[in-house]
Every structure is written in structure tokens, then in C-alpha cells.
PDB file of C-alpha atoms in Angstrom:
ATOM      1  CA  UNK K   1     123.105  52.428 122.578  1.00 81.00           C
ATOM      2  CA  UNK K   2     122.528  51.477 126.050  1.00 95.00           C
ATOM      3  CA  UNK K   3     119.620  53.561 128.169  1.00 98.00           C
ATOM      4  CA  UNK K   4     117.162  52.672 130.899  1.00 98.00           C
ATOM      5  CA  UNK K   5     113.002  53.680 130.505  1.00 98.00           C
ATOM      6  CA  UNK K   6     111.681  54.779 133.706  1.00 98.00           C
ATOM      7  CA  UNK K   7     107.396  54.787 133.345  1.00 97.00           C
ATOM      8  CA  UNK K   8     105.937  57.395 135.963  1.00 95.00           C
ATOM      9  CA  UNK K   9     102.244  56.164 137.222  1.00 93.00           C
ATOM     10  CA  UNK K  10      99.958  57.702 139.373  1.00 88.00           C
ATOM     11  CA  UNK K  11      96.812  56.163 140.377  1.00 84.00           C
ATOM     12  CA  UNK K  12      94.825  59.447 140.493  1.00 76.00           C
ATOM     13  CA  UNK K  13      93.226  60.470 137.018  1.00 68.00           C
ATOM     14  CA  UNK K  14      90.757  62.951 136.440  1.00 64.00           C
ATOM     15  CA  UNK K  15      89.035  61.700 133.866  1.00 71.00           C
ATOM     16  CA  UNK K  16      89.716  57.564 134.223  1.00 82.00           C
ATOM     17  CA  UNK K  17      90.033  56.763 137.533  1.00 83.00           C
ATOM     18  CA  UNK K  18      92.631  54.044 138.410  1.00 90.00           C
ATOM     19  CA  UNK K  19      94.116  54.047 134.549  1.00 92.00           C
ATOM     20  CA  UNK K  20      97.280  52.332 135.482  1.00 94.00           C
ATOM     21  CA  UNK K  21      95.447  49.444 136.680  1.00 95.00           C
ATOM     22  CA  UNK K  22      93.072  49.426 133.798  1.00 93.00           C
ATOM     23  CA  UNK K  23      92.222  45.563 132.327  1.00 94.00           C
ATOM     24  CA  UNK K  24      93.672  45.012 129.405  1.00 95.00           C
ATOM     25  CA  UNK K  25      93.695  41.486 128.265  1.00 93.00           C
ATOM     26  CA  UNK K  26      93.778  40.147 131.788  1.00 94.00           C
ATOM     27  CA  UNK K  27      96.858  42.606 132.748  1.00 96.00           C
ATOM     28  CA  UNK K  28      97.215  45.855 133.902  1.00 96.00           C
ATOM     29  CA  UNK K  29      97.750  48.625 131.187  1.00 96.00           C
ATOM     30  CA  UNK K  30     101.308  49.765 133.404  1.00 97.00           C
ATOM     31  CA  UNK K  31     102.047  45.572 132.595  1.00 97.00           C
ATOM     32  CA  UNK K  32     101.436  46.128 128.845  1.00 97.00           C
ATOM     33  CA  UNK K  33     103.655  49.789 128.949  1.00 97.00           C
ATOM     34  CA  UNK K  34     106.455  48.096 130.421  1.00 98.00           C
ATOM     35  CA  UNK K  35     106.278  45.439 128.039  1.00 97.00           C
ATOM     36  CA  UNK K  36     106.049  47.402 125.173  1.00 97.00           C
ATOM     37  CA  UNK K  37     109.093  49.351 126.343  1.00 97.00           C
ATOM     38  CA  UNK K  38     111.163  46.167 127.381  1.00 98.00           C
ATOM     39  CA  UNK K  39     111.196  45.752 122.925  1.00 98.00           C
ATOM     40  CA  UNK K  40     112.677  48.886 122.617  1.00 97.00           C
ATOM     41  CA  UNK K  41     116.238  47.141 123.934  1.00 97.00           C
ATOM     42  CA  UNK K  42     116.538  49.056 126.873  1.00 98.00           C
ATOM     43  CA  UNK K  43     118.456  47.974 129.546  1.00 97.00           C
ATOM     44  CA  UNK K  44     116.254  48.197 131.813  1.00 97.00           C
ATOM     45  CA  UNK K  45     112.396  49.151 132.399  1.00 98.00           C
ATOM     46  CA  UNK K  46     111.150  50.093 135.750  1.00 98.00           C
ATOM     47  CA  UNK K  47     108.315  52.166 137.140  1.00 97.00           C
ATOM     48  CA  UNK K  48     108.208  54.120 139.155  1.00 96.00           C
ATOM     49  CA  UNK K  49     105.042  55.143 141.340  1.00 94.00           C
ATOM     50  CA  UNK K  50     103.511  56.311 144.280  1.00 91.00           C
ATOM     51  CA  UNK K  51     101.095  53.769 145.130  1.00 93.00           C
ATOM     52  CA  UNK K  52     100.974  50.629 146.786  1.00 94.00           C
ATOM     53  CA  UNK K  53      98.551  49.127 144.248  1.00 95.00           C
ATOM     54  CA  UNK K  54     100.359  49.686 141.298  1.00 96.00           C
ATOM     55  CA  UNK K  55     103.696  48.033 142.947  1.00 96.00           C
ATOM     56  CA  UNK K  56     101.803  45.286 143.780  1.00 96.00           C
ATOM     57  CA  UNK K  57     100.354  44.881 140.150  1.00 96.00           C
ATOM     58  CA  UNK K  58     103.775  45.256 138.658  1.00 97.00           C
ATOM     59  CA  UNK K  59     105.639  42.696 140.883  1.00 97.00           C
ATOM     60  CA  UNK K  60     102.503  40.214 140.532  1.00 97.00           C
ATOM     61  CA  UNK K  61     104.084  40.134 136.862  1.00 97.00           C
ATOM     62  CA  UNK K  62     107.732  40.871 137.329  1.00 97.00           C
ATOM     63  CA  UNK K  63     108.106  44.360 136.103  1.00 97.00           C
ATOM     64  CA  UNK K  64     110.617  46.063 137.688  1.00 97.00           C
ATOM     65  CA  UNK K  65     108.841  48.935 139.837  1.00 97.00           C
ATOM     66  CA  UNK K  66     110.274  51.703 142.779  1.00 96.00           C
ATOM     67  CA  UNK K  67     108.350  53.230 145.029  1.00 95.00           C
ATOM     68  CA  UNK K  68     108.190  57.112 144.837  1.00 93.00           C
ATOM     69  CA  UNK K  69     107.284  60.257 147.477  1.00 89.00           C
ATOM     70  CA  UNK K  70     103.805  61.228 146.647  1.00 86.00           C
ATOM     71  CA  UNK K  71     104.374  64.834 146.139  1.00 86.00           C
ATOM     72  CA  UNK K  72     106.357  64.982 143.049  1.00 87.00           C
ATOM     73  CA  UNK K  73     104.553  68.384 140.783  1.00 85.00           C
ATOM     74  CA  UNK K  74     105.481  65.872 137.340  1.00 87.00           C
ATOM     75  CA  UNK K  75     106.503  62.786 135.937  1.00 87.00           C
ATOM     76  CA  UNK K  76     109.470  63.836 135.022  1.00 91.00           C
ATOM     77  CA  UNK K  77     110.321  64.541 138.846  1.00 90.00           C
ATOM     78  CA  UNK K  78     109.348  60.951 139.624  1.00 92.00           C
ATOM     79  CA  UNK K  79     111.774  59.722 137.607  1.00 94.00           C
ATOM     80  CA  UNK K  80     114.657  61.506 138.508  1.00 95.00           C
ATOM     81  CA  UNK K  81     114.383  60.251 142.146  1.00 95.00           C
ATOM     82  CA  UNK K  82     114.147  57.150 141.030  1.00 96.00           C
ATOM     83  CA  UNK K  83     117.209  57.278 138.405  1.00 96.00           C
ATOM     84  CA  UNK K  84     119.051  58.888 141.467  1.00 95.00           C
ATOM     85  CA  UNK K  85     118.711  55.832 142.990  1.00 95.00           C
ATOM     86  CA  UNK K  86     120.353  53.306 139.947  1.00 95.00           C
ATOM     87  CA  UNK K  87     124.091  54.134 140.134  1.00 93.00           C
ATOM     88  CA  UNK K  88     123.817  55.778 136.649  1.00 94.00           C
ATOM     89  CA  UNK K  89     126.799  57.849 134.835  1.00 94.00           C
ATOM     90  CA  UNK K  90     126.098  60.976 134.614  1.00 94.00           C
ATOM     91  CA  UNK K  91     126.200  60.559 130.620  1.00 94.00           C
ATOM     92  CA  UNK K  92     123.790  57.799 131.237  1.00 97.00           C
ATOM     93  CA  UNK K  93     120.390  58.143 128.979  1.00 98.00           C
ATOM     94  CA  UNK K  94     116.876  57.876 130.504  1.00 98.00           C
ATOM     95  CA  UNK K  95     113.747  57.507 128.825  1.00 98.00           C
ATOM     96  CA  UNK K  96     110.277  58.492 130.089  1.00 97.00           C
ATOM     97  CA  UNK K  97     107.603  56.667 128.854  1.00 97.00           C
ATOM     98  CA  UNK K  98     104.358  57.636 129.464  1.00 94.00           C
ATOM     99  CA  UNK K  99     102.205  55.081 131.685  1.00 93.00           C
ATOM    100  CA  UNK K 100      99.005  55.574 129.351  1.00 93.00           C
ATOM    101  CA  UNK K 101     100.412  54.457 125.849  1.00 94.00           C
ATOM    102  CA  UNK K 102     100.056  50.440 125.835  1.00 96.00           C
ATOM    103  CA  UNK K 103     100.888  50.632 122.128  1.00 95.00           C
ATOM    104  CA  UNK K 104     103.778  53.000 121.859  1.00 96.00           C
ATOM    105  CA  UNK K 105     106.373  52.246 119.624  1.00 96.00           C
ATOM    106  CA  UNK K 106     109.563  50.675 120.787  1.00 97.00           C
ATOM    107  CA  UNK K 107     111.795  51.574 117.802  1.00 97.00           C
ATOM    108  CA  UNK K 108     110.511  55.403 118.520  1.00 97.00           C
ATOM    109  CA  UNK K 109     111.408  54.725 122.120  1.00 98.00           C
ATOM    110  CA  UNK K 110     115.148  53.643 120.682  1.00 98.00           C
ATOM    111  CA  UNK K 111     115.388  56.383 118.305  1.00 97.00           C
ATOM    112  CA  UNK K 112     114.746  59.143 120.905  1.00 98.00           C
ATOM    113  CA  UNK K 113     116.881  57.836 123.131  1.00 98.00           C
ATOM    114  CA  UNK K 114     119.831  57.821 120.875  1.00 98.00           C
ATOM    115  CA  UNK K 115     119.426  61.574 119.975  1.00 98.00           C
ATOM    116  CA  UNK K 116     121.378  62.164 123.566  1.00 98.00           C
ATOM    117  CA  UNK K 117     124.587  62.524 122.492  1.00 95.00           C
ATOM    118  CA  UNK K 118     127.313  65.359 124.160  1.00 94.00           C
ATOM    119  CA  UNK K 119     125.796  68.886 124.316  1.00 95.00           C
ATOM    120  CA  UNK K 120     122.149  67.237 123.887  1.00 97.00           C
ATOM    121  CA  UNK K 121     120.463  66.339 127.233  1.00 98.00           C
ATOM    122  CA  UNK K 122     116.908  65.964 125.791  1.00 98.00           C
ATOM    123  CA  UNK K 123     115.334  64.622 123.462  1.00 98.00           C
ATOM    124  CA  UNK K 124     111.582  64.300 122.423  1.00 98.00           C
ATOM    125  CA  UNK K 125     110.218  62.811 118.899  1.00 98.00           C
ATOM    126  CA  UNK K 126     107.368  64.568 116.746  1.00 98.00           C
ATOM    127  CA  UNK K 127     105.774  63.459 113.122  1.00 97.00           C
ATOM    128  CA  UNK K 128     104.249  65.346 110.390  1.00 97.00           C
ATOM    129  CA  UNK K 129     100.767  66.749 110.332  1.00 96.00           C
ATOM    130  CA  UNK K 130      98.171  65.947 107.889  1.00 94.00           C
ATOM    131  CA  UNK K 131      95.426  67.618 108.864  1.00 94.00           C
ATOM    132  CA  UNK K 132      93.894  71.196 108.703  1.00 96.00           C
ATOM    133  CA  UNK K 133      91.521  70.277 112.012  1.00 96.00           C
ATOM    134  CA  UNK K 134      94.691  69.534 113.669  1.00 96.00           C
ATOM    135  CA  UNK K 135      97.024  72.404 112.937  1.00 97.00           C
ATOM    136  CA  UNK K 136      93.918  74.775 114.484  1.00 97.00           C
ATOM    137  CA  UNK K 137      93.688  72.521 117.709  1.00 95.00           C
ATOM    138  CA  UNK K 138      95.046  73.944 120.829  1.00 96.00           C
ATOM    139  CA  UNK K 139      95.041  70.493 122.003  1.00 93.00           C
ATOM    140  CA  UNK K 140      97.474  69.547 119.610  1.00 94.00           C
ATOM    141  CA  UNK K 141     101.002  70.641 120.434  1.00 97.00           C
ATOM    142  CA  UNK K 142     103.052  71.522 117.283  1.00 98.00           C
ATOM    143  CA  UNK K 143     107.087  72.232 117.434  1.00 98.00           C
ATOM    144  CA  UNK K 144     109.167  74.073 114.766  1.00 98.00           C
ATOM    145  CA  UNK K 145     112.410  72.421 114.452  1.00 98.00           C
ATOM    146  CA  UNK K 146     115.435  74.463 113.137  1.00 97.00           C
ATOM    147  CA  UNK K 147     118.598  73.103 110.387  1.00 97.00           C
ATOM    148  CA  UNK K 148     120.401  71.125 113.473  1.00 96.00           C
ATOM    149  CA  UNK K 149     117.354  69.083 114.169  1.00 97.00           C
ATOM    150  CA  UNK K 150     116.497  70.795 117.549  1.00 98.00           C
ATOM    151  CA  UNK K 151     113.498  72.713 118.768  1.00 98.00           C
ATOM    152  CA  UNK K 152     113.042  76.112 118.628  1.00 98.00           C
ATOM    153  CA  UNK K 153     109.468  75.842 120.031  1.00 98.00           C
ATOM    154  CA  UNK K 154     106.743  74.372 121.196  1.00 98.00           C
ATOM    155  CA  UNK K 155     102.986  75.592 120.947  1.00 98.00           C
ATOM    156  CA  UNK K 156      99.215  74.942 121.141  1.00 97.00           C
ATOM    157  CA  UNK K 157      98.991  77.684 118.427  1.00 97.00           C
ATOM    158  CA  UNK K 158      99.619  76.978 114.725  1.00 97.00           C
ATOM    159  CA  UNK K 159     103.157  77.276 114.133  1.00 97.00           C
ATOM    160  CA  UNK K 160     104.797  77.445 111.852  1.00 97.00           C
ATOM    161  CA  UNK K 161     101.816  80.454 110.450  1.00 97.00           C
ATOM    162  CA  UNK K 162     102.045  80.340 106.779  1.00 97.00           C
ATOM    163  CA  UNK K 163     100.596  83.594 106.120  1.00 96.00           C
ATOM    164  CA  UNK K 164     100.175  83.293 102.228  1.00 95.00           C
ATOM    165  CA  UNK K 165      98.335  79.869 102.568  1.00 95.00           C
ATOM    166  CA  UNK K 166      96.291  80.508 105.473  1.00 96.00           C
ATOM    167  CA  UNK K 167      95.504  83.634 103.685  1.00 95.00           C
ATOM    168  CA  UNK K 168      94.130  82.171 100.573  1.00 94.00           C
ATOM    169  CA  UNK K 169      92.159  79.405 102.440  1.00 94.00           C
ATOM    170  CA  UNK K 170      92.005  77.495 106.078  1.00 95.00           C
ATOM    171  CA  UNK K 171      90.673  74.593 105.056  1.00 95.00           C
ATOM    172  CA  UNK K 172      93.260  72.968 103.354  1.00 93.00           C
ATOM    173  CA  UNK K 173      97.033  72.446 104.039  1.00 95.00           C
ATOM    174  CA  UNK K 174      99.482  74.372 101.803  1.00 94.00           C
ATOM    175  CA  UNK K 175     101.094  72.424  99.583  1.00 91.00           C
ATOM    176  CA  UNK K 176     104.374  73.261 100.483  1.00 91.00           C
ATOM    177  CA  UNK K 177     103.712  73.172 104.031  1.00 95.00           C
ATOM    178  CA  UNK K 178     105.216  71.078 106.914  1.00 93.00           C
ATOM    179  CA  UNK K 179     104.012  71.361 110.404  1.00 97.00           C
ATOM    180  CA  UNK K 180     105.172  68.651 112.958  1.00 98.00           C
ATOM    181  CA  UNK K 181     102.928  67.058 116.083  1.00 97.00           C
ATOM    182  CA  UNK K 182     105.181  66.593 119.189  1.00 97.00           C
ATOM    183  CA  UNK K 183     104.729  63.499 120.553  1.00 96.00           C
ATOM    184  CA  UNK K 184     105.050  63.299 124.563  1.00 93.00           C
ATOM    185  CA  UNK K 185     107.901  60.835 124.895  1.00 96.00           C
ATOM    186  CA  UNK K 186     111.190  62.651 126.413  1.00 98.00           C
ATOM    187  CA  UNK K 187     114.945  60.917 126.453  1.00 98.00           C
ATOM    188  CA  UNK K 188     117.312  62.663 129.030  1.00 98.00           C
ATOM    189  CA  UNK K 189     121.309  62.544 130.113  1.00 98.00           C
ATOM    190  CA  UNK K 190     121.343  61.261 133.910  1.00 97.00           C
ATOM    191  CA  UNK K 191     122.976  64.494 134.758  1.00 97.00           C
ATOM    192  CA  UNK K 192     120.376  67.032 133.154  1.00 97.00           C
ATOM    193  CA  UNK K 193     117.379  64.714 134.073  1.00 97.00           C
ATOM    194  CA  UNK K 194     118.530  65.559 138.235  1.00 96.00           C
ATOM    195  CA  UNK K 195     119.191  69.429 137.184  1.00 96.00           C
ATOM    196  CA  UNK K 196     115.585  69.344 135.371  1.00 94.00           C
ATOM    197  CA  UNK K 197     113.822  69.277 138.497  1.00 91.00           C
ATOM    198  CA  UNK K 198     115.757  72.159 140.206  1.00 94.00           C
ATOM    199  CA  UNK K 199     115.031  74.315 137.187  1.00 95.00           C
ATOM    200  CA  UNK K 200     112.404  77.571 138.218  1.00 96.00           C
ATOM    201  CA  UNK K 201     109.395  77.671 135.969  1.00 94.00           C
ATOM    202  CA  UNK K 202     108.977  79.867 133.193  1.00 95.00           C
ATOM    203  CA  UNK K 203     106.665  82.427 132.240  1.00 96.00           C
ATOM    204  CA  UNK K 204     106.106  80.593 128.725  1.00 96.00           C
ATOM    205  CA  UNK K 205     105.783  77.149 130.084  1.00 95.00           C
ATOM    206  CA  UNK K 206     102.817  79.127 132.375  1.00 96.00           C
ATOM    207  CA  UNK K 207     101.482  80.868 129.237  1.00 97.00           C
ATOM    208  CA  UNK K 208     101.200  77.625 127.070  1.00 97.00           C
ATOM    209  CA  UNK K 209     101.192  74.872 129.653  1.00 95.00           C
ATOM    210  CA  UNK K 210     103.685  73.265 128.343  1.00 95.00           C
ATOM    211  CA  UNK K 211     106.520  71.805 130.469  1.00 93.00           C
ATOM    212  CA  UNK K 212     108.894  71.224 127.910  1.00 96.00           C
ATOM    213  CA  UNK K 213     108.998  75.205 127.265  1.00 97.00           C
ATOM    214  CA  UNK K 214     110.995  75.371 130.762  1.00 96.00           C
ATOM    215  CA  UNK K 215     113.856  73.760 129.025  1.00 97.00           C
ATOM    216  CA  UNK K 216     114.465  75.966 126.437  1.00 98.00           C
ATOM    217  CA  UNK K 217     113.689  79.046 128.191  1.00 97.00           C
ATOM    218  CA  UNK K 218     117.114  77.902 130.619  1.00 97.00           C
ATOM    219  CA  UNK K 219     118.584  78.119 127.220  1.00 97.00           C
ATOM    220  CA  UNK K 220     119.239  74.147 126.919  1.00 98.00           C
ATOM    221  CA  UNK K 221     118.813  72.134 123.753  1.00 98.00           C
ATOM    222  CA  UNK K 222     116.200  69.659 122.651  1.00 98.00           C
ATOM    223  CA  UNK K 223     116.747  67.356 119.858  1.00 98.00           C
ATOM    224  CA  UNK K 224     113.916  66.286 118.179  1.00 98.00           C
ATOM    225  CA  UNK K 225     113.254  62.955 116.481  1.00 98.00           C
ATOM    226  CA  UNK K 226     111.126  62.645 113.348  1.00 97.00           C
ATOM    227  CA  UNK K 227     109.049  59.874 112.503  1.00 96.00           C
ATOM    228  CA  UNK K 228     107.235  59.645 109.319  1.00 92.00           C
ATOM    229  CA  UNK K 229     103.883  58.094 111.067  1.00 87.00           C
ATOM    230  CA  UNK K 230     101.653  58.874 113.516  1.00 87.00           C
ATOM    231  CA  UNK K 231     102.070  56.721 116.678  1.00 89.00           C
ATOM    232  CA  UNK K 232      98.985  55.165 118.136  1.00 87.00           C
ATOM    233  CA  UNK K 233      97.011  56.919 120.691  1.00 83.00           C
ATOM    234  CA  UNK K 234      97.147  56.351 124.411  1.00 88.00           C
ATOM    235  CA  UNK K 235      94.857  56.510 126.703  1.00 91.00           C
ATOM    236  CA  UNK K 236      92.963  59.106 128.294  1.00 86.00           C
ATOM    237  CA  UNK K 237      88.910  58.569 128.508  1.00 88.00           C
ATOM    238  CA  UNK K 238      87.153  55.154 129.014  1.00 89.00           C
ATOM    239  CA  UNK K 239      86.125  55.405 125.082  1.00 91.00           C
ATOM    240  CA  UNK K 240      90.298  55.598 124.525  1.00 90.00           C
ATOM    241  CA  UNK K 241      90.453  52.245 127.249  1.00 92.00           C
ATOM    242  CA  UNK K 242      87.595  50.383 124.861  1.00 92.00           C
ATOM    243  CA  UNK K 243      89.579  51.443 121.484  1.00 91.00           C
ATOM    244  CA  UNK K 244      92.602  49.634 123.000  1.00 92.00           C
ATOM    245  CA  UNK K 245      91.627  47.067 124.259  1.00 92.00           C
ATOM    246  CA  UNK K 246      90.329  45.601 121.019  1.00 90.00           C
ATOM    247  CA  UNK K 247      94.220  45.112 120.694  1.00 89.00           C
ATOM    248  CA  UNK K 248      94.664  42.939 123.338  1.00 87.00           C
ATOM    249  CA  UNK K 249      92.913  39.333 124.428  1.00 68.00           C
ATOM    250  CA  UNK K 250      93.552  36.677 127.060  1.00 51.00           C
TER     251      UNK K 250
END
């Protein structure tokens, strides 16, 4: 299956400042996404940015990068002015993969991408949850995913609520229980990925904070693709940036 990865990175973070440009193994950490994601088979990998800095990085070691407006409200809106700008069909299947995960997966960045098929235009991936700490943790987004393998939501609250278990005890999983993580990797059709952005935000999306709410509240699909294991973390505090770069060296 052919599809292109587009990698959104802004040069403004909260909490790291300058992450794209981050060392890591004498390259910049939007260098080691782009690699990563250039495994996967796309057909191509390009980033796409705001900032002269992070151009210059990528070009200093040929990664294919576009130059964005700087008032884009998401990632997801940065990439759909750049895809506007390849001469995709409108069948045509983008990835976006997050600038901050140096050590994402490029088989899950395959298998997303192939759950676009007709009547599809998204597609995220989520795994199993194995811990009680987790399934409690607003910071961890769970999905419930119905018989068809698509979502039927998203949520910082414990879903799916097994009343019997969580009535006997909250400190273990039930045995028979199953909840998934979703992982923040999204696949789109060309044509859905330029309707995403004219989309008016929803009152759940508000309520949660989660973007990917917006979708289904329009009433379009999102296939989800299940992976048995967890993917490795990316990178959001300087004690994430040390972690990581134990994986890397000159």
C-alpha cells in the first residue's frame, strides 16, 4: 500500500523548549522521526514546519521538509496544507507522525495506514492495557472499539467501566477485562484530511480535550489498529530526552 507521512514540528514547547532540534546522537530528534518513518515504506516522508530552524536542520540532512503558515490551531492542520500542496488523489493515504517519537514503530506506522480503505478516512492504532494505575489516569486516553474494528469512543475516563470488577476491587484488573490505550498516530484519505480542518469543534472534543472526538461527533468513522505491545514512549520532558537518548550514539 502506497501512502506518504507528513511529521508536523513546531519549535515552541512548553515544557522542552526547542524539542525538534533536540541532540540526539549528533542529529536532531525531527532527523531521527523522519528516519524512523522512512522504514515504514512510505513513499515519501516530509515535514512540515513553521520555522526556519527546523528547515534548515532537516535539509542539512536531506529530509524532505515544507515550510508552513505559523498559525495553524493543530498538527493535523499543518499537514493538510502541506498535502494540498503534493498533487495527491483524493483516495491518497496520509500519515501523521508525531515529531516527538524518535522510536516509533514503522510497521505500526504501515499498519495504520493500511486501515484507509473506501468508507474509512481515519485511522489511529491503540494496544491493550495492563495496568490498574493506568486505566484510572486521565492522562491516559483509552478507546472502546466496537465488532467492525472502529471507535466508538475516546476518553480520559475509564472506559470500558466494568462495574462488577471495579466493584469487588480497584486494584487489580478483571480477569476478563480488556481496555485499550490509544496511541496518537492518525492515517487519513487526502480528501477527508482537507475536510478535517473545515470541520466546527465539538462540545465533546471541548469536554475531554480530545481532538479526535471532533471526528466522530461529524458522524465519520475511525478504524482502529491493534497492536499487541506497547510502543515506546516519546518525548515530552528533558528526563523523556535523557531516557532516549541512551538509544542513540555518534
Amino acid at each position: 500500500m502506497s501512502f506518504t507521512v507528513i511529521i508536523p514540528a513546531r519549535l515552541a514547547s512548553t515544557r522542552l523548549p526547542n524539542k525538534p532540534l533536540a541532540d540526539l546522537g549528533g542529529k536532531p530528534m525531527i532527523v531521527r522521526v523522519a528516519e524512523r518513518a522512512a522504514l515504514s515504506g512510505a513513499a515519501q516522508v516530509i515535514v512540515a514546519t513553521d520555522h526556519a530552524d527546523i528547515m534548515v536542520a532537516c535539509k542539512k540532512f536531506g529530509i524532505a521538509v515544507h515550510l508552513t503558515r505559523s498559525d495553524h490551531p493543530s498538527g493535523t492542520d499543518r499537514i493538510a496544507e502541506v498535502a494540498a500542496t503534493l498533487g495527491l488523489a483524493a483516495n491518497a493515504v496520509v500519515v501523521n507522525v508525531q515529531g516527538d517519537e524518535p522510536l516509533i514503530d514503522p510497521d505500526l506506522i504501515a499498519a495504520t495506514a493500511a486501515q484507509i480503505i473506501e468508507g474509512v478516512p481515519m485511522a489511529t492504532a491503540a494496544h491493550p492495557i495492563d495496568s490498574i494505575a493506568d486505566v484510572f489516569n486521565p492522562n491516559v486516553v483509552k478507546v472502546v472499539v466496537g465488532k467492525s474494528g472502529r471507535a466508538l469512543y475516546f476518553s480520559r475516563a475509564s472506559i470500558p467501566w466494568h462495574r462488577d470488577g471495579f466493584t469487588l476491587s480497584r486494584e487489580v484488573l478483571p480477569a476478563d477485562y480488556g481496555p485499550l490505550r490509544h496511541i496518537g498516530l492518525y492515517a487519513y484519505s487526502y480528501d477527508f484530511l482537507q475536510i478535517y480542518p473545515t470541520l466546527a469543534v465539538s462540545p465533546l472534543e471541548q469536554i475531554e480535550a480530545l481532538e479526535q472526538l471532533r471526528v466522530l461527533w461529524h458522524g465519520y468513522p475511525i478504524a482502529v489498529h491493534i497492536t499487541h505491545s506497547a510502543p515506546a514512549a516519546g518525548v515530552d520532558t528533558p528526563e523523556d530526552l535523557e531516557r532516549v537518548r541512551q538509544f542513540f550514539t555518534v
